[in-house]
């Protein structure tokens, strides 16, 4: 079941209607977001020049959609596998990992579970920076940083709700807001309501943000 749940007080219209999706194809998903070291090893230099002062095991950020596509093409060519971005449905399935709650492990989120900055009162309680991938516990599928640290690009164009969305887990490309893609997950500078499993927002394809990265996927 994809989308906001009735028990979640922060659900908005963009997360509705809640609907059933059947993923027709098996897929693999990167355990973590692509790191700065992984990007640099393949592409030669970091996108957008930084930010500075971060370790190579932190997620790569400041990367726009076209650069992500270039990375995926080069990774596919050098590895012999066909890599892509996850669809929005695949991302939520992986994030929920079989759960039906606001967060994959329950109704609340602590700073021990994910990298975010503010509590719901706006008090700074987090680290206030990107952290190395895997600093926080993996979900039941063995995936890390799906919530917090960095938001993640998905393959889907941005649509303001789920009316007429695909029910097979494929990327929703037709229509939507021009040159804008759906992002997921929440980031280091957010508060818990943005790290919910159903939270979704959009970014223009040209965006270079210090809280937006990506992870790879491939069909099996």
Tab-separated table of C-alpha atoms in Angstrom:
chain	number	residue	atom	x	y	z
A	1	UNK	CA	0.000	0.000	0.000
A	2	UNK	CA	1.512	3.286	-1.148
A	3	UNK	CA	0.794	6.719	0.287
A	4	UNK	CA	-0.176	8.380	3.551
A	5	UNK	CA	-1.904	6.440	6.306
A	6	UNK	CA	-4.933	7.631	8.265
A	7	UNK	CA	-3.029	7.644	11.574
A	8	UNK	CA	-0.457	10.125	10.261
A	9	UNK	CA	-1.360	13.697	11.232
A	10	UNK	CA	1.121	15.159	8.751
A	11	UNK	CA	-0.281	13.493	5.634
A	12	UNK	CA	-1.082	15.986	2.882
A	13	UNK	CA	-2.986	15.733	-0.381
A	14	UNK	CA	0.200	14.989	-2.351
A	15	UNK	CA	0.447	11.645	-0.505
A	16	UNK	CA	-3.097	10.587	-1.395
A	17	UNK	CA	-5.056	8.618	-2.330
A	18	UNK	CA	-3.464	5.656	-0.606
A	19	UNK	CA	-3.484	2.878	-3.175
A	20	UNK	CA	-2.305	-0.637	-3.851
A	21	UNK	CA	0.730	-1.155	-6.073
A	22	UNK	CA	1.901	-4.529	-7.365
A	23	UNK	CA	5.582	-4.487	-8.282
A	24	UNK	CA	5.688	-6.732	-11.339
A	25	UNK	CA	9.475	-6.909	-11.638
A	26	UNK	CA	12.200	-7.775	-9.153
A	27	UNK	CA	14.759	-5.038	-8.621
A	28	UNK	CA	17.974	-4.318	-6.759
A	29	UNK	CA	18.555	-1.106	-4.847
A	30	UNK	CA	21.772	0.439	-3.602
A	31	UNK	CA	22.301	-0.269	0.094
A	32	UNK	CA	23.126	3.425	0.579
A	33	UNK	CA	23.091	6.657	-1.382
A	34	UNK	CA	25.985	7.048	-3.810
A	35	UNK	CA	28.934	8.465	-1.890
A	36	UNK	CA	31.387	11.205	-2.781
A	37	UNK	CA	34.151	8.618	-3.199
A	38	UNK	CA	32.016	6.487	-5.514
A	39	UNK	CA	31.099	9.516	-7.616
A	40	UNK	CA	34.664	10.776	-7.844
A	41	UNK	CA	36.052	7.351	-8.734
A	42	UNK	CA	33.730	7.118	-11.718
A	43	UNK	CA	33.318	10.741	-12.813
A	44	UNK	CA	36.679	12.263	-11.845
A	45	UNK	CA	35.455	15.283	-9.891
A	46	UNK	CA	32.643	16.171	-7.545
A	47	UNK	CA	29.531	17.890	-8.963
A	48	UNK	CA	29.186	21.540	-8.114
A	49	UNK	CA	32.634	21.528	-6.544
A	50	UNK	CA	31.656	20.335	-3.104
A	51	UNK	CA	30.637	21.036	-0.437
A	52	UNK	CA	34.040	21.078	1.225
A	53	UNK	CA	34.999	19.480	4.502
A	54	UNK	CA	33.066	16.237	4.044
A	55	UNK	CA	34.496	12.744	3.995
A	56	UNK	CA	34.385	10.571	0.937
A	57	UNK	CA	31.947	8.223	2.664
A	58	UNK	CA	29.279	10.938	2.872
A	59	UNK	CA	26.530	10.996	0.221
A	60	UNK	CA	27.278	12.973	-2.899
A	61	UNK	CA	25.029	16.045	-3.109
A	62	UNK	CA	24.794	19.190	-5.274
A	63	UNK	CA	24.112	16.878	-8.204
A	64	UNK	CA	21.409	17.777	-10.709
A	65	UNK	CA	19.220	15.320	-12.591
A	66	UNK	CA	21.215	15.413	-15.837
A	67	UNK	CA	24.423	14.655	-13.949
A	68	UNK	CA	22.751	11.736	-12.195
A	69	UNK	CA	21.714	10.374	-15.593
A	70	UNK	CA	25.283	10.759	-16.863
A	71	UNK	CA	26.587	8.856	-13.827
A	72	UNK	CA	24.099	6.035	-14.395
A	73	UNK	CA	25.014	5.768	-18.081
A	74	UNK	CA	28.721	5.583	-17.281
A	75	UNK	CA	28.180	3.100	-14.445
A	76	UNK	CA	26.130	0.912	-16.777
A	77	UNK	CA	28.768	1.072	-19.506
A	78	UNK	CA	31.659	0.208	-17.198
A	79	UNK	CA	29.894	-2.501	-15.185
A	80	UNK	CA	27.974	-4.301	-17.909
A	81	UNK	CA	24.759	-3.935	-15.881
A	82	UNK	CA	21.908	-1.553	-16.628
A	83	UNK	CA	21.619	0.932	-13.761
A	84	UNK	CA	18.871	3.507	-13.277
A	85	UNK	CA	17.105	5.535	-10.620
A	86	UNK	CA	14.458	3.794	-8.526
A	87	UNK	CA	10.858	4.586	-9.296
A	88	UNK	CA	8.903	6.343	-6.588
A	89	UNK	CA	6.915	3.174	-5.883
A	90	UNK	CA	10.089	1.088	-5.606
A	91	UNK	CA	11.576	3.654	-3.255
A	92	UNK	CA	8.580	3.617	-0.909
A	93	UNK	CA	8.385	-0.181	-0.974
A	94	UNK	CA	12.063	-0.382	-0.012
A	95	UNK	CA	11.678	2.276	2.666
A	96	UNK	CA	8.645	0.685	4.294
A	97	UNK	CA	10.246	-2.773	4.245
A	98	UNK	CA	6.919	-4.387	5.052
A	99	UNK	CA	5.805	-1.807	7.624
A	100	UNK	CA	2.479	0.050	7.652
A	101	UNK	CA	3.377	2.769	10.168
A	102	UNK	CA	4.355	6.435	9.853
A	103	UNK	CA	8.041	5.542	10.030
A	104	UNK	CA	9.245	2.058	9.135
A	105	UNK	CA	9.726	1.156	12.800
A	106	UNK	CA	6.797	2.972	14.412
A	107	UNK	CA	5.052	6.308	14.961
A	108	UNK	CA	8.020	8.327	16.252
A	109	UNK	CA	11.554	9.045	15.053
A	110	UNK	CA	14.586	9.638	17.251
A	111	UNK	CA	17.986	11.123	16.397
A	112	UNK	CA	19.461	7.685	17.026
A	113	UNK	CA	17.481	6.311	14.079
A	114	UNK	CA	18.175	8.873	11.330
A	115	UNK	CA	20.087	12.055	10.523
A	116	UNK	CA	17.773	15.062	10.824
A	117	UNK	CA	18.236	18.453	12.460
A	118	UNK	CA	15.049	19.729	14.155
A	119	UNK	CA	12.411	18.243	16.390
A	120	UNK	CA	8.778	19.129	15.700
A	121	UNK	CA	9.107	22.247	17.898
A	122	UNK	CA	11.964	23.564	15.777
A	123	UNK	CA	14.647	22.836	18.357
A	124	UNK	CA	17.986	21.724	16.913
A	125	UNK	CA	18.683	18.216	18.150
A	126	UNK	CA	20.627	16.642	15.264
A	127	UNK	CA	24.185	16.798	13.957
A	128	UNK	CA	23.539	19.675	11.544
A	129	UNK	CA	25.558	18.144	8.712
A	130	UNK	CA	25.784	15.237	6.325
A	131	UNK	CA	27.148	12.088	7.925
A	132	UNK	CA	28.859	9.010	6.447
A	133	UNK	CA	26.434	6.497	4.997
A	134	UNK	CA	25.585	3.683	7.374
A	135	UNK	CA	25.942	5.751	10.554
A	136	UNK	CA	22.357	4.849	11.435
A	137	UNK	CA	20.661	1.440	11.687
A	138	UNK	CA	19.634	-0.387	8.522
A	139	UNK	CA	15.985	-1.168	7.881
A	140	UNK	CA	14.716	-4.787	7.716
A	141	UNK	CA	15.800	-4.970	4.050
A	142	UNK	CA	19.366	-4.023	5.018
A	143	UNK	CA	19.132	-0.539	3.477
A	144	UNK	CA	20.529	2.571	5.164
A	145	UNK	CA	19.777	6.297	4.994
A	146	UNK	CA	16.451	5.969	3.205
A	147	UNK	CA	15.223	8.406	5.841
A	148	UNK	CA	17.386	11.442	6.544
A	149	UNK	CA	20.952	12.407	5.660
A	150	UNK	CA	20.053	13.303	2.072
A	151	UNK	CA	16.894	13.502	0.005
A	152	UNK	CA	16.996	11.284	-3.068
A	153	UNK	CA	16.070	11.773	-6.705
A	154	UNK	CA	13.604	9.277	-8.187
A	155	UNK	CA	12.812	8.531	-11.810
A	156	UNK	CA	9.252	9.879	-11.627
A	157	UNK	CA	8.034	13.199	-12.919
A	158	UNK	CA	6.293	15.252	-10.236
A	159	UNK	CA	2.527	14.848	-9.923
A	160	UNK	CA	0.647	16.630	-7.145
A	161	UNK	CA	-1.286	13.522	-6.060
A	162	UNK	CA	-1.670	9.832	-6.910
A	163	UNK	CA	-4.783	10.091	-9.091
A	164	UNK	CA	-4.259	7.831	-12.132
A	165	UNK	CA	-0.764	6.817	-11.001
A	166	UNK	CA	0.715	3.500	-12.228
A	167	UNK	CA	-0.236	0.460	-10.161
A	168	UNK	CA	2.634	-1.732	-11.399
A	169	UNK	CA	5.515	0.135	-9.763
A	170	UNK	CA	6.768	1.683	-12.998
A	171	UNK	CA	8.005	5.256	-13.227
A	172	UNK	CA	5.253	7.836	-13.746
A	173	UNK	CA	6.756	9.914	-16.518
A	174	UNK	CA	3.755	11.136	-18.514
A	175	UNK	CA	2.293	14.518	-17.601
A	176	UNK	CA	3.166	16.189	-14.347
A	177	UNK	CA	5.099	19.373	-13.674
A	178	UNK	CA	7.492	20.026	-16.570
A	179	UNK	CA	11.192	19.348	-15.923
A	180	UNK	CA	10.584	18.448	-12.273
A	181	UNK	CA	11.190	15.134	-10.516
A	182	UNK	CA	9.885	13.571	-7.346
A	183	UNK	CA	12.283	13.450	-4.402
A	184	UNK	CA	12.028	11.283	-1.304
A	185	UNK	CA	13.480	10.605	2.115
A	186	UNK	CA	14.148	13.876	3.910
A	187	UNK	CA	17.591	15.159	4.842
A	188	UNK	CA	20.052	16.254	7.512
A	189	UNK	CA	18.519	19.755	7.786
A	190	UNK	CA	14.876	18.652	8.063
A	191	UNK	CA	12.479	17.720	10.846
A	192	UNK	CA	10.799	14.336	11.403
A	193	UNK	CA	7.590	15.052	9.472
A	194	UNK	CA	9.689	15.235	6.293
A	195	UNK	CA	11.328	11.880	7.020
A	196	UNK	CA	8.036	9.963	6.981
A	197	UNK	CA	7.849	6.950	4.661
A	198	UNK	CA	5.087	8.571	2.574
A	199	UNK	CA	6.587	12.081	2.356
A	200	UNK	CA	7.191	13.293	-1.170
A	201	UNK	CA	8.169	16.567	-2.781
A	202	UNK	CA	9.689	17.772	-6.009
A	203	UNK	CA	12.838	19.433	-7.311
A	204	UNK	CA	13.492	21.067	-10.679
A	205	UNK	CA	15.827	18.954	-12.767
A	206	UNK	CA	18.465	21.690	-12.660
A	207	UNK	CA	18.517	21.759	-8.829
A	208	UNK	CA	21.860	21.539	-7.047
A	209	UNK	CA	21.046	21.283	-3.360
A	210	UNK	CA	23.295	20.426	-0.438
A	211	UNK	CA	20.653	17.987	0.825
A	212	UNK	CA	19.809	16.138	-2.409
A	213	UNK	CA	21.575	13.041	-3.706
A	214	UNK	CA	20.539	9.651	-5.093
A	215	UNK	CA	20.945	5.885	-4.960
A	216	UNK	CA	21.105	3.436	-7.826
A	217	UNK	CA	18.699	0.705	-8.855
A	218	UNK	CA	18.546	-1.958	-11.530
A	219	UNK	CA	15.954	-4.419	-12.735
A	220	UNK	CA	16.698	-8.111	-12.141
